[in-house]
Coordinates of C-alpha atoms in Angstrom, one line a residue:
M161 CA -0.1 11.7 117.0
S162 CA 2.8 13.9 117.9
P163 CA 4.3 16.5 115.6
N164 CA 7.4 14.4 115.3
E165 CA 5.3 11.5 113.8
V166 CA 3.6 13.7 111.2
D167 CA 4.4 13.0 107.5
P168 CA 7.0 15.7 106.5
D169 CA 5.2 16.5 103.3
I170 CA 1.9 17.2 105.2
A171 CA 3.7 19.1 107.9
L172 CA 4.9 21.6 105.3
C173 CA 1.2 22.5 104.5
I174 CA 0.4 23.4 108.2
P175 CA 1.9 27.0 108.2
G176 CA 0.0 27.9 105.1
C177 CA -3.2 26.4 106.5
V178 CA -2.9 28.4 109.7
S179 CA -2.3 31.6 107.6
I180 CA -5.5 31.0 105.7
I181 CA -7.5 30.6 109.0
A182 CA -5.7 33.6 110.6
R183 CA -6.5 35.9 107.6
Q184 CA -10.1 34.9 107.4
H185 CA -10.6 35.7 111.2
D186 CA -8.0 38.4 111.6
I187 CA -6.2 36.4 114.3
G188 CA -2.9 38.0 115.4
N189 CA -2.6 36.5 118.8
L190 CA 0.5 34.3 118.7
V191 CA -0.8 31.9 121.4
K192 CA -4.0 31.2 119.4
L193 CA -2.0 30.8 116.3
K194 CA 0.3 28.2 118.0
A195 CA -2.8 26.4 119.4
I196 CA -4.3 26.1 115.9
E197 CA -1.0 24.8 114.5
D198 CA -0.7 22.1 117.3
A199 CA -4.3 21.1 116.9
L200 CA -3.9 20.6 113.2
L201 CA -0.6 18.6 113.6
Q202 CA -2.3 16.4 116.2
G203 CA -5.4 15.7 114.1
I204 CA -3.9 15.1 110.6
N205 CA -3.7 11.2 110.8
G206 CA -1.7 11.0 107.7
F207 CA -4.3 12.4 105.2
F208 CA -3.7 15.5 103.0
I209 CA -7.5 15.7 102.5
W210 CA -8.0 15.9 106.3
I211 CA -5.9 19.1 106.5
R212 CA -7.6 20.6 103.4
M213 CA -11.1 19.9 104.7
I214 CA -10.4 21.1 108.2
T215 CA -8.8 24.3 107.0
D216 CA -11.8 25.2 104.7
F217 CA -14.1 24.3 107.5
L218 CA -12.5 26.5 110.1
A219 CA -12.1 29.4 107.6
Q220 CA -15.9 29.4 107.2
I221 CA -16.8 29.3 110.9
P222 CA -18.2 32.7 111.8
S223 CA -16.2 33.6 114.8
I224 CA -12.8 33.2 116.6
A225 CA -14.4 31.6 119.6
S226 CA -16.3 29.0 117.4
V227 CA -12.9 28.2 115.7
M228 CA -11.2 27.6 119.1
H229 CA -14.2 25.5 120.3
A230 CA -14.1 23.4 117.0
L231 CA -10.4 22.9 117.4
A232 CA -10.9 21.3 120.8
H233 CA -13.3 18.8 119.4
I234 CA -11.8 18.0 115.9
P235 CA -12.1 14.3 115.2
D236 CA -9.1 12.6 113.7
D237 CA -11.3 10.1 111.9
L238 CA -12.1 11.3 108.3
R239 CA -15.7 10.1 108.2
R240 CA -16.4 11.6 111.5
L241 CA -14.9 14.9 110.3
Y242 CA -17.2 14.8 107.3
L243 CA -20.2 14.2 109.6
V244 CA -19.3 17.3 111.7
I245 CA -18.9 19.5 108.7
L246 CA -22.2 18.3 107.3
G247 CA -23.8 19.0 110.6
R248 CA -22.5 22.5 110.6
L249 CA -23.7 23.2 107.0
V250 CA -27.3 21.9 107.9
E251 CA -27.3 24.0 111.0
N252 CA -26.4 27.1 109.1
L253 CA -28.9 26.6 106.2
P254 CA -31.7 29.1 106.2
K255 CA -35.1 27.7 107.5
Q256 CA -36.4 27.5 103.9
V257 CA -37.8 24.2 102.8
R258 CA -36.8 24.8 99.2
R259 CA -33.3 25.8 100.1
K260 CA -32.8 22.6 102.1
Q261 CA -34.3 20.4 99.3
M262 CA -32.0 22.0 96.9
G263 CA -29.0 21.1 99.0
I264 CA -30.2 17.5 99.3
R265 CA -30.7 17.2 95.5
L266 CA -27.4 18.8 94.8
I267 CA -25.6 16.1 96.9
K268 CA -27.5 13.5 95.0
W269 CA -26.4 14.9 91.7
L270 CA -22.8 15.1 92.9
S271 CA -22.9 11.5 94.4
C272 CA -24.8 9.8 91.6
G273 CA -24.0 11.9 88.5
L274 CA -22.3 9.9 85.8
R275 CA -20.0 12.8 84.9
P276 CA -19.4 16.2 86.5
L277 CA -21.9 19.0 85.5
S278 CA -21.2 22.6 84.7
L279 CA -22.5 25.3 87.1
E280 CA -25.1 26.2 84.4
A281 CA -26.3 22.6 84.0
L282 CA -26.5 22.1 87.7
G283 CA -28.7 25.2 87.9
E284 CA -31.0 23.7 85.4
A285 CA -31.0 20.4 87.2
L286 CA -31.8 21.9 90.5
S287 CA -34.8 23.8 89.0
I288 CA -36.6 20.8 87.7
E289 CA -39.7 19.6 89.6
A290 CA -41.9 16.6 88.9
G291 CA -44.7 17.6 86.6
D292 CA -43.0 20.7 85.1
S293 CA -43.7 21.3 81.5
D294 CA -40.8 23.9 81.2
F295 CA -38.5 26.1 83.3
G296 CA -40.3 28.7 85.4
P297 CA -39.0 32.2 85.0
D298 CA -37.6 32.3 88.6
K299 CA -36.7 28.7 89.3
I300 CA -33.1 28.7 88.0
P301 CA -30.8 30.0 90.8
S302 CA -29.2 33.4 89.8
S303 CA -25.8 32.7 91.4
M304 CA -24.9 29.1 91.2
E305 CA -21.4 29.5 92.5
T306 CA -22.6 31.2 95.7
L307 CA -25.4 28.7 96.2
V308 CA -23.1 25.7 95.8
K309 CA -20.6 27.1 98.3
E310 CA -23.4 27.8 100.8
L311 CA -25.0 24.4 100.4
C312 CA -21.9 22.2 100.2
G313 CA -19.1 24.2 101.8
P314 CA -15.7 22.5 101.7
F315 CA -17.1 19.3 100.3
V316 CA -16.9 20.6 96.6
E317 CA -14.7 22.5 94.3
K318 CA -15.1 24.3 91.0
V319 CA -12.7 23.3 88.3
S320 CA -12.3 25.0 84.9
V321 CA -12.2 22.7 82.0
Q322 CA -12.1 23.2 78.2
A323 CA -15.6 22.5 76.8
H324 CA -15.7 19.7 74.2
E325 CA -11.9 19.6 74.0
T326 CA -11.9 22.5 71.5
V327 CA -9.9 25.7 71.8
D328 CA -12.5 27.9 70.1
Q329 CA -14.9 27.6 73.0
K330 CA -14.6 29.2 76.4
P331 CA -13.7 26.9 79.3
Q332 CA -16.6 26.0 81.5
S333 CA -16.7 25.6 85.3
I334 CA -17.7 22.2 86.6
V335 CA -18.5 21.2 90.2
Q336 CA -17.2 18.1 91.8
F337 CA -16.4 16.6 95.2
V338 CA -12.9 17.6 96.4
H339 CA -12.0 13.9 97.0
L340 CA -13.4 10.4 96.4
S341 CA -13.7 9.8 100.1
V342 CA -16.3 12.5 100.2
K343 CA -18.4 10.7 97.6
E344 CA -17.9 7.4 99.6
F345 CA -19.1 9.2 102.7
F346 CA -22.3 10.3 101.2
L347 CA -23.1 7.0 99.7
S348 CA -22.0 4.6 102.5
Q349 CA -23.3 6.5 105.5
S350 CA -26.9 5.9 104.4
E351 CA -26.3 2.1 104.7
T352 CA -24.8 2.2 108.2
Q353 CA -27.1 4.7 109.8
I354 CA -24.8 5.2 112.8
Y355 CA -25.6 8.5 114.5
R356 CA -24.3 9.8 117.7
S357 CA -26.2 13.0 118.3
P358 CA -29.5 14.7 117.3
Q359 CA -27.4 16.9 114.9
D360 CA -26.2 13.7 113.2
E361 CA -29.8 12.6 112.8
K362 CA -30.7 15.8 111.1
S363 CA -27.8 15.5 108.7
S364 CA -28.9 12.0 107.7
E365 CA -31.4 13.6 105.1
F366 CA -28.3 14.7 103.1
L367 CA -27.0 11.1 102.9
V368 CA -27.8 9.3 99.7
D369 CA -29.7 6.1 99.0
L370 CA -28.1 5.1 95.7
L371 CA -30.9 3.2 94.0
R372 CA -33.6 5.7 95.1
S373 CA -31.4 8.6 93.9
H374 CA -30.8 7.1 90.5
A375 CA -34.5 6.6 90.1
E376 CA -35.1 10.3 91.1
L377 CA -32.5 11.6 88.7
A378 CA -33.9 9.4 85.9
S379 CA -37.3 10.9 86.6
L380 CA -36.0 14.5 86.6
L381 CA -34.1 14.0 83.4
L382 CA -37.2 12.5 81.7
T383 CA -39.2 15.5 82.9
Y384 CA -36.5 17.8 81.4
L385 CA -36.5 15.9 78.0
S386 CA -40.3 16.2 78.1
F387 CA -40.4 20.0 78.3
H388 CA -42.4 21.7 75.6
R389 CA -39.3 23.3 74.2
Y390 CA -38.1 19.9 72.9
K391 CA -41.2 19.1 70.9
T392 CA -39.0 20.5 67.9
V393 CA -35.5 19.5 67.0
L394 CA -32.8 21.9 68.0
N395 CA -30.1 22.6 65.5
P396 CA -26.5 21.9 66.8
N397 CA -25.8 25.6 67.5
Q398 CA -28.8 25.8 69.9
C399 CA -27.8 22.9 72.0
H400 CA -25.6 24.8 74.4
E401 CA -27.2 28.2 74.9
G402 CA -30.1 27.9 77.3
H403 CA -30.0 24.1 77.1
H404 CA -27.0 23.3 79.4
L405 CA -28.4 20.0 80.7
L406 CA -29.6 18.7 77.4
E407 CA -26.4 16.8 76.3
Y408 CA -26.1 15.1 79.8
A409 CA -29.9 14.3 79.8
T410 CA -29.8 12.9 76.3
T411 CA -26.8 10.6 77.0
W412 CA -27.3 9.5 80.5
W413 CA -30.9 9.4 81.6
C414 CA -31.3 5.8 80.5
S415 CA -28.2 4.8 82.6
H416 CA -29.7 6.3 85.7
L417 CA -32.9 4.3 85.1
A418 CA -30.9 1.1 84.5
A419 CA -29.0 1.7 87.7
S420 CA -32.2 2.2 89.8
G421 CA -33.2 -1.4 90.2
Q422 CA -36.7 -1.8 91.6
D423 CA -36.9 1.9 92.7
G424 CA -37.0 2.7 88.9
L425 CA -40.3 1.0 88.5
S426 CA -42.0 4.2 89.9
N427 CA -41.0 5.8 86.5
M428 CA -42.8 3.4 84.3
T429 CA -45.8 5.7 83.7
M430 CA -43.7 8.7 82.9
L431 CA -41.5 6.6 80.7
R432 CA -44.5 5.2 78.7
E433 CA -45.9 8.7 78.2
F434 CA -42.4 10.0 77.0
S435 CA -42.0 7.0 74.6
Q436 CA -45.2 8.0 72.8
S437 CA -44.3 11.8 72.6
P438 CA -42.8 13.9 69.9
Q439 CA -40.0 14.6 72.5
A440 CA -39.0 11.0 72.4
L441 CA -38.4 11.2 68.6
N442 CA -36.4 14.3 69.1
W443 CA -34.3 12.7 71.9
L444 CA -33.5 9.9 69.4
A445 CA -32.5 12.5 66.8
Q446 CA -30.5 14.4 69.3
A447 CA -28.8 11.2 70.6
R448 CA -27.8 10.2 67.1
H449 CA -25.9 13.5 66.6
S450 CA -24.6 14.1 70.1
N451 CA -20.9 14.1 70.7
E452 CA -21.3 11.3 73.2
A453 CA -24.5 9.5 72.3
S454 CA -23.6 8.0 69.0
G455 CA -25.2 4.9 67.5
G456 CA -23.0 2.8 69.7
N457 CA -24.5 4.5 72.7
L458 CA -28.0 4.0 71.6
L459 CA -27.2 0.3 71.3
A460 CA -25.8 0.5 74.8
F461 CA -29.0 2.2 75.9
Q462 CA -31.1 -0.6 74.4
S463 CA -29.0 -3.2 76.1
Q464 CA -29.2 -1.5 79.5
I465 CA -33.0 -0.9 79.5
T466 CA -33.5 -4.5 78.1
E467 CA -31.6 -6.0 81.0
W468 CA -33.4 -3.7 83.4
I469 CA -36.8 -5.0 82.0
R470 CA -35.6 -8.6 82.3
L471 CA -34.6 -8.1 86.0
Q472 CA -37.2 -5.7 87.3
V473 CA -40.3 -5.6 85.1
Q474 CA -42.4 -8.7 85.3
E475 CA -45.4 -8.0 83.1
G476 CA -46.9 -5.3 80.8
S477 CA -43.6 -4.1 79.3
H478 CA -44.3 -4.8 75.7
W479 CA -44.8 -1.1 75.0
L480 CA -41.3 -0.4 76.4
E481 CA -39.8 -3.2 74.2
D482 CA -41.5 -1.6 71.2
F483 CA -39.9 1.7 72.2
L484 CA -36.5 -0.1 72.2
I485 CA -37.3 -1.5 68.7
D486 CA -37.6 2.1 67.6
V487 CA -34.2 2.8 69.0
L488 CA -32.9 -0.2 67.1
R489 CA -34.4 1.2 64.0
R490 CA -32.6 4.5 64.4
V491 CA -29.3 2.6 65.1
R492 CA -30.0 0.5 62.0
D493 CA -30.4 3.6 59.9
A494 CA -27.1 5.0 61.1
I495 CA -25.2 1.8 60.5
R496 CA -26.7 1.5 57.0
T497 CA -25.7 5.0 56.2
S498 CA -22.2 4.6 57.5
Y499 CA -21.3 0.9 56.8
G500 CA -23.6 -0.5 54.1
E501 CA -26.8 -2.5 54.6
R502 CA -25.0 -5.9 55.0
S503 CA -22.4 -4.6 57.5
L504 CA -20.7 -6.6 60.1
E505 CA -22.8 -4.8 62.8
F506 CA -26.0 -6.2 61.1
S507 CA -24.5 -9.7 61.0
E508 CA -23.7 -9.5 64.7
A509 CA -27.1 -8.1 65.6
A510 CA -28.8 -10.9 63.7
A511 CA -26.8 -13.5 65.5
A512 CA -27.6 -11.9 68.9
Y513 CA -31.3 -11.7 68.1
E514 CA -31.4 -15.3 66.8
E515 CA -29.8 -16.5 70.1
A516 CA -32.2 -14.4 72.1
L517 CA -35.2 -15.7 70.2
A518 CA -34.1 -19.4 70.7
G519 CA -33.9 -18.6 74.4
R520 CA -37.3 -17.0 74.6
I521 CA -39.0 -19.7 72.6
K522 CA -37.4 -22.3 74.9
M523 CA -38.7 -20.4 78.0
F524 CA -42.1 -19.1 76.8
G525 CA -42.9 -20.9 73.5
E526 CA -43.1 -19.2 70.2
N527 CA -46.8 -18.1 70.6
N528 CA -45.9 -15.7 73.4
L529 CA -45.7 -11.9 73.3
R530 CA -42.2 -11.9 74.7
S531 CA -41.0 -14.2 71.9
V532 CA -42.7 -12.3 69.1
T533 CA -41.1 -9.1 70.4
I534 CA -37.7 -10.6 69.6
M535 CA -39.0 -11.8 66.3
H536 CA -40.0 -8.2 65.5
N537 CA -36.5 -7.1 66.2
L538 CA -35.0 -9.8 64.2
A539 CA -37.2 -9.0 61.2
L540 CA -36.0 -5.4 61.3
V541 CA -32.4 -6.6 61.0
Y542 CA -33.3 -9.1 58.3
K543 CA -34.9 -6.4 56.3
G544 CA -31.9 -4.2 56.8
Q545 CA -29.7 -7.0 55.4
G546 CA -32.0 -7.5 52.4
R547 CA -33.2 -10.9 53.7
I548 CA -36.8 -9.9 52.8
K549 CA -38.4 -13.4 52.6
E550 CA -37.1 -14.3 56.0
A551 CA -38.3 -10.9 57.4
E552 CA -41.8 -11.6 55.9
I553 CA -42.1 -15.0 57.6
L554 CA -41.2 -13.5 61.0
R555 CA -43.6 -10.5 60.5
R556 CA -46.5 -12.8 59.6
K557 CA -45.8 -14.8 62.8
V558 CA -45.7 -11.6 64.8
F559 CA -49.0 -10.4 63.4
K560 CA -50.7 -13.8 63.9
V561 CA -49.7 -14.1 67.6
R562 CA -50.6 -10.4 68.4
S563 CA -53.9 -10.9 66.7
E564 CA -54.8 -13.9 68.7
I565 CA -53.6 -12.6 72.1
L566 CA -54.2 -8.9 71.9
K567 CA -57.0 -9.0 69.2
A568 CA -57.3 -6.8 66.1
K569 CA -58.1 -3.4 67.9
H570 CA -54.8 -3.1 69.8
P571 CA -51.9 -0.7 69.0
D572 CA -49.3 -3.5 68.9
T573 CA -51.4 -5.5 66.4
S574 CA -51.9 -2.5 64.1
R575 CA -48.2 -1.8 64.2
A576 CA -47.5 -5.5 63.2
K577 CA -49.9 -5.2 60.3
N578 CA -48.2 -1.9 59.2
S579 CA -44.8 -3.7 59.3
L580 CA -46.2 -6.5 57.2
A581 CA -47.4 -3.9 54.7
S582 CA -44.0 -2.4 54.4
I583 CA -42.5 -5.8 53.6
Y584 CA -45.1 -6.3 50.8
M585 CA -44.2 -2.8 49.5
K586 CA -40.5 -3.9 49.4
Q587 CA -41.5 -6.9 47.4
K588 CA -43.6 -4.7 45.0
R589 CA -46.8 -6.6 46.0
I590 CA -48.8 -3.5 45.8
L591 CA -52.3 -4.8 46.2
E592 CA -51.4 -6.7 49.3
A593 CA -49.6 -3.8 50.7
E594 CA -52.4 -1.4 50.1
E595 CA -54.9 -3.7 51.7
A596 CA -52.7 -4.1 54.9
F597 CA -52.0 -0.4 55.2
L598 CA -55.7 0.5 54.8
S599 CA -56.6 -2.0 57.5
A600 CA -53.8 -0.9 59.8
L601 CA -54.8 2.8 59.3
D602 CA -58.5 2.1 60.1
D603 CA -57.3 0.4 63.4
K604 CA -54.9 3.0 64.3
V605 CA -57.3 5.9 63.8
S606 CA -60.0 4.2 65.9
I607 CA -57.5 3.4 68.7
L608 CA -55.1 6.3 68.7
G609 CA -56.9 9.1 66.8
G610 CA -56.1 10.8 63.5
N611 CA -53.1 12.9 64.9
H612 CA -51.0 10.2 66.3
P613 CA -47.4 9.8 64.8
S614 CA -48.1 6.2 64.1
V615 CA -51.0 7.2 61.9
F616 CA -48.7 9.5 59.9
V617 CA -46.4 6.5 59.2
T618 CA -49.2 4.4 57.7
E619 CA -50.6 7.2 55.7
T620 CA -47.2 7.9 54.2
G621 CA -47.0 4.2 53.3
L622 CA -50.4 4.5 51.5
A623 CA -49.0 7.6 49.6
S624 CA -46.1 5.6 48.5
I625 CA -48.4 3.0 47.1
K626 CA -50.3 5.7 45.2
A627 CA -47.1 7.1 43.8
A628 CA -45.9 3.6 42.8
C629 CA -49.1 3.1 40.8
G630 CA -48.7 6.4 39.0
L631 CA -51.6 8.0 41.1
Y632 CA -49.5 11.1 41.8
L633 CA -52.4 13.4 42.4
E634 CA -54.0 11.1 45.0
A635 CA -50.6 10.7 46.7
E636 CA -50.2 14.5 46.7
T637 CA -53.6 14.9 48.3
L638 CA -52.8 12.5 51.0
L639 CA -49.4 14.0 51.7
L640 CA -51.0 17.5 51.9
S641 CA -53.4 16.1 54.5
I642 CA -50.6 14.6 56.6
L643 CA -48.2 17.7 56.5
P644 CA -50.2 20.2 58.7
R645 CA -51.0 17.5 61.3
C646 CA -47.4 16.4 61.3
K647 CA -46.2 20.0 61.8
A648 CA -48.7 20.5 64.6
V649 CA -47.4 17.5 66.5
F650 CA -43.7 17.6 65.7
G651 CA -42.9 21.2 64.5
E652 CA -41.8 22.4 61.1
N653 CA -38.2 21.3 61.3
H654 CA -38.7 17.9 62.7
P655 CA -37.2 15.1 60.4
S656 CA -40.7 13.6 60.0
S657 CA -42.2 16.9 58.8
L658 CA -39.3 17.5 56.5
A659 CA -39.7 14.0 55.0
T660 CA -43.3 14.7 54.2
V661 CA -42.2 17.9 52.5
N662 CA -39.7 16.1 50.5
N663 CA -42.2 13.3 49.5
L664 CA -44.6 16.0 48.5
G665 CA -41.9 17.5 46.2
V666 CA -41.4 14.1 44.5
V667 CA -45.0 13.6 43.5
C668 CA -45.3 17.2 42.4
C669 CA -42.2 16.7 40.2
K670 CA -43.7 13.5 38.7
Q671 CA -46.8 15.6 37.7
G672 CA -44.7 18.3 36.1
K673 CA -45.5 20.8 38.9
I674 CA -41.9 21.9 38.8
Q675 CA -42.2 25.1 40.8
Q676 CA -44.1 23.4 43.6
A677 CA -41.7 20.6 43.6
Y678 CA -38.6 22.9 43.7
A679 CA -40.1 24.9 46.6
S680 CA -40.8 21.8 48.6
F681 CA -37.2 20.4 48.0
Q682 CA -35.8 23.8 49.0
V683 CA -37.7 23.8 52.3
A684 CA -36.6 20.1 53.0
W685 CA -33.0 20.9 52.1
N686 CA -32.8 24.1 54.3
G687 CA -34.5 22.3 57.2
R688 CA -32.3 19.2 56.9
V689 CA -29.1 21.3 56.8
A690 CA -30.2 23.0 60.0
V691 CA -31.2 19.9 61.8
L692 CA -29.2 17.1 60.4
G693 CA -26.1 18.9 58.9
E694 CA -25.1 19.3 55.3
H695 CA -23.3 16.0 55.0
Y696 CA -26.2 13.8 56.2
F697 CA -27.4 11.5 53.5
L698 CA -31.0 12.8 53.7
T699 CA -29.7 16.3 53.3
L700 CA -27.7 15.5 50.2
R701 CA -30.7 13.6 48.8
S702 CA -32.7 16.8 49.1
L703 CA -29.9 18.7 47.2
G704 CA -30.0 16.0 44.5
N705 CA -33.7 16.4 44.3
L706 CA -33.3 20.2 43.8
A707 CA -31.1 19.2 40.8
W708 CA -33.6 16.7 39.6
A709 CA -36.5 19.3 39.6
L710 CA -34.3 21.7 37.5
S711 CA -33.5 19.0 35.0
N712 CA -37.1 18.1 34.7
D713 CA -38.0 21.7 34.1
H714 CA -35.8 21.5 30.9
I715 CA -37.3 18.1 29.9
R716 CA -40.9 19.1 30.4
N717 CA -40.9 22.7 29.8
G718 CA -37.8 23.3 27.6
V719 CA -36.2 25.6 30.0
S720 CA -32.5 25.5 29.0
N721 CA -30.9 27.6 31.6
T722 CA -31.8 25.3 34.4
L723 CA -29.4 22.6 33.1
E724 CA -26.3 24.5 34.2
E725 CA -27.7 25.0 37.6
A726 CA -28.8 21.3 37.9
K727 CA -25.3 20.2 36.9
L728 CA -23.8 22.5 39.6
L729 CA -26.1 21.1 42.3
Y730 CA -25.4 17.5 41.3
N731 CA -21.7 18.2 41.5
I732 CA -22.1 19.8 45.0
S733 CA -24.1 16.9 46.2
L734 CA -21.4 14.5 45.1
S735 CA -18.6 16.5 46.5
L736 CA -20.2 16.7 50.0
R737 CA -20.5 13.0 50.5
N738 CA -18.1 11.8 53.3
S739 CA -19.1 8.2 52.9
T740 CA -19.3 5.9 49.8
T741 CA -21.2 2.9 51.4
G742 CA -24.8 2.0 52.1
M743 CA -27.5 4.6 51.2
M744 CA -24.8 7.1 50.4
L745 CA -23.6 4.8 47.6
V746 CA -27.2 4.2 46.3
D747 CA -27.7 7.9 46.1
E748 CA -24.3 8.5 44.5
I749 CA -25.1 6.0 41.7
L750 CA -28.5 7.6 41.0
N751 CA -27.0 11.2 41.0
L752 CA -24.1 10.1 38.7
H753 CA -26.6 8.7 36.2
N754 CA -28.7 11.9 36.5
L755 CA -25.6 14.1 36.1
A756 CA -24.5 12.1 33.0
A757 CA -28.0 12.8 31.4
V758 CA -27.7 16.4 32.1
C759 CA -24.1 16.5 30.6
E760 CA -25.6 14.7 27.5
A761 CA -28.3 17.3 27.2
L762 CA -25.7 20.1 27.5
G763 CA -23.6 18.5 24.6
L764 CA -20.8 17.4 26.9
P765 CA -20.1 13.7 25.8
E766 CA -16.8 13.4 27.6
E767 CA -18.3 14.4 30.9
N768 CA -21.2 12.2 30.1
S769 CA -18.9 9.2 29.7
L770 CA -16.9 10.0 32.8
H771 CA -19.9 10.1 35.0
L772 CA -21.4 6.9 33.6
Q773 CA -18.0 5.2 34.2
R774 CA -18.0 6.4 37.9
A775 CA -21.6 5.0 38.2
I776 CA -20.4 1.6 36.9
E777 CA -17.5 1.7 39.4
S778 CA -19.8 2.5 42.3
K779 CA -22.2 -0.4 41.3
E780 CA -19.2 -2.7 41.3
K781 CA -18.2 -1.5 44.7
M782 CA -21.8 -2.0 46.0
A783 CA -21.8 -5.6 44.6
S784 CA -18.4 -6.3 46.3
N785 CA -20.0 -5.2 49.6
G786 CA -22.8 -7.7 49.1
N787 CA -25.5 -5.1 48.4

């Protein structure tokens, strides 16, 4: 291409590019400067990105002689230019295996990442190795900006963006390819495998196999989420300092796995271990409250992994399907809190599962493990809708099939028995519920051991039965047995540990142990504020429980000065509610009745009547929502 044929807009860039190269190499010779300008004009081939890449490339070459040699062999084809630049980067890398591996992995993150990462997050990502239980003290690179420039050269750029779209946080620097064609180069070259020199062959290690890379990134993110530091839930203020990759890992690991095809099957063992760990529960809690991983994203996660199972996993995936059920349960809780138990979302979920169940039965029959997994899902939705009898029929079927195929001493069978017990409890069939819980507990302890999270769930169910029968001391004893084991597995501020503390406060309050109850409710409230936020319905329930304990202190012990404090706490709890549907509405009605009783005891008849009227209005609203 002659200078006269060059796009005028691109030609305007040439003098500036020549100046950059000249300053970098201290070139003052006019003949050499003219030779550089002519070479750039001849090689442009109509692409702005070509002139940018070649300028950065020549500026980084170590000597004037090397610049003039490179100019004589500049390819006008963009892909070929990229291969030349990559070859130079590979040639200049130090002869350290770890340095080279970091370069290869960095290209994979940039090519397959589902959004750009900050320098700090990339530093954490590059430091993860298979089998790690946490970051090593010297694994995270100290100067990521220098490292990225060394490993990727002109292929990448650093861009400053506002973190989380807020003005009160400092902008963060993200790293991305300078142009889409660079990403296409690294992804497509691995398919063609066209090499013209030994140097090209060496560069091929940096080219990306898409499916294999997604599987590798999913594995690294699962390793990260399994770190010991994530056995306990972080409060929102901790999720940025020292945990730069956490938000990305929380939101996107499942998408990498779903995109990995058959290559992702290598992660099945790791995924199974993760699904049974405290870190998995913490991931779910973090995902529920992440800016990006809302309940909708958890549903998307379930859909992605379910489809991946259908396409790639032939047998032995029932444990993974159960893990997805747990995800559904978390989503269900979020929907119930936000929209009411009989929401449109539940209706749509029920219809989807009914259709899926019909398909499974047609393909496998109803006495098949794949079919009963869908039945289990559908029973969860029915229970959330209040369709208890239909949920019971499905759970009986699930238990029967799993008992026949997997036999009694199997984790899935014991879980099915536990689910059936919870349905009996919902129907106030106390004796049947107790029998089923005791049987499930015996099986779980023999299979999983006494310190497994599934065992805590069953023991908590038994404690609820004791409390429902008025056996509060027995319920307290059982909860006191659960609590230290739960803390040892999850940590003190995990939602499961805080729920046990809260339940302990309830049974203490029922026995008139007001000081112990108040102390338990205080711990539960403080922990839930830190982990779940002050507006979450469980946090507000703990605040209402504190008021309840104070009002009980007046009723049981004649302590009059606690009523004013109880009234204040009830009012605060009601004022903090940002939703008036679902569980929020149920708790609001209870608190209004309790507040009315406190006002009556304080001799405030007008306020008593006002709160009772509000409770009636809330009940009418609940009825109009179909609850």
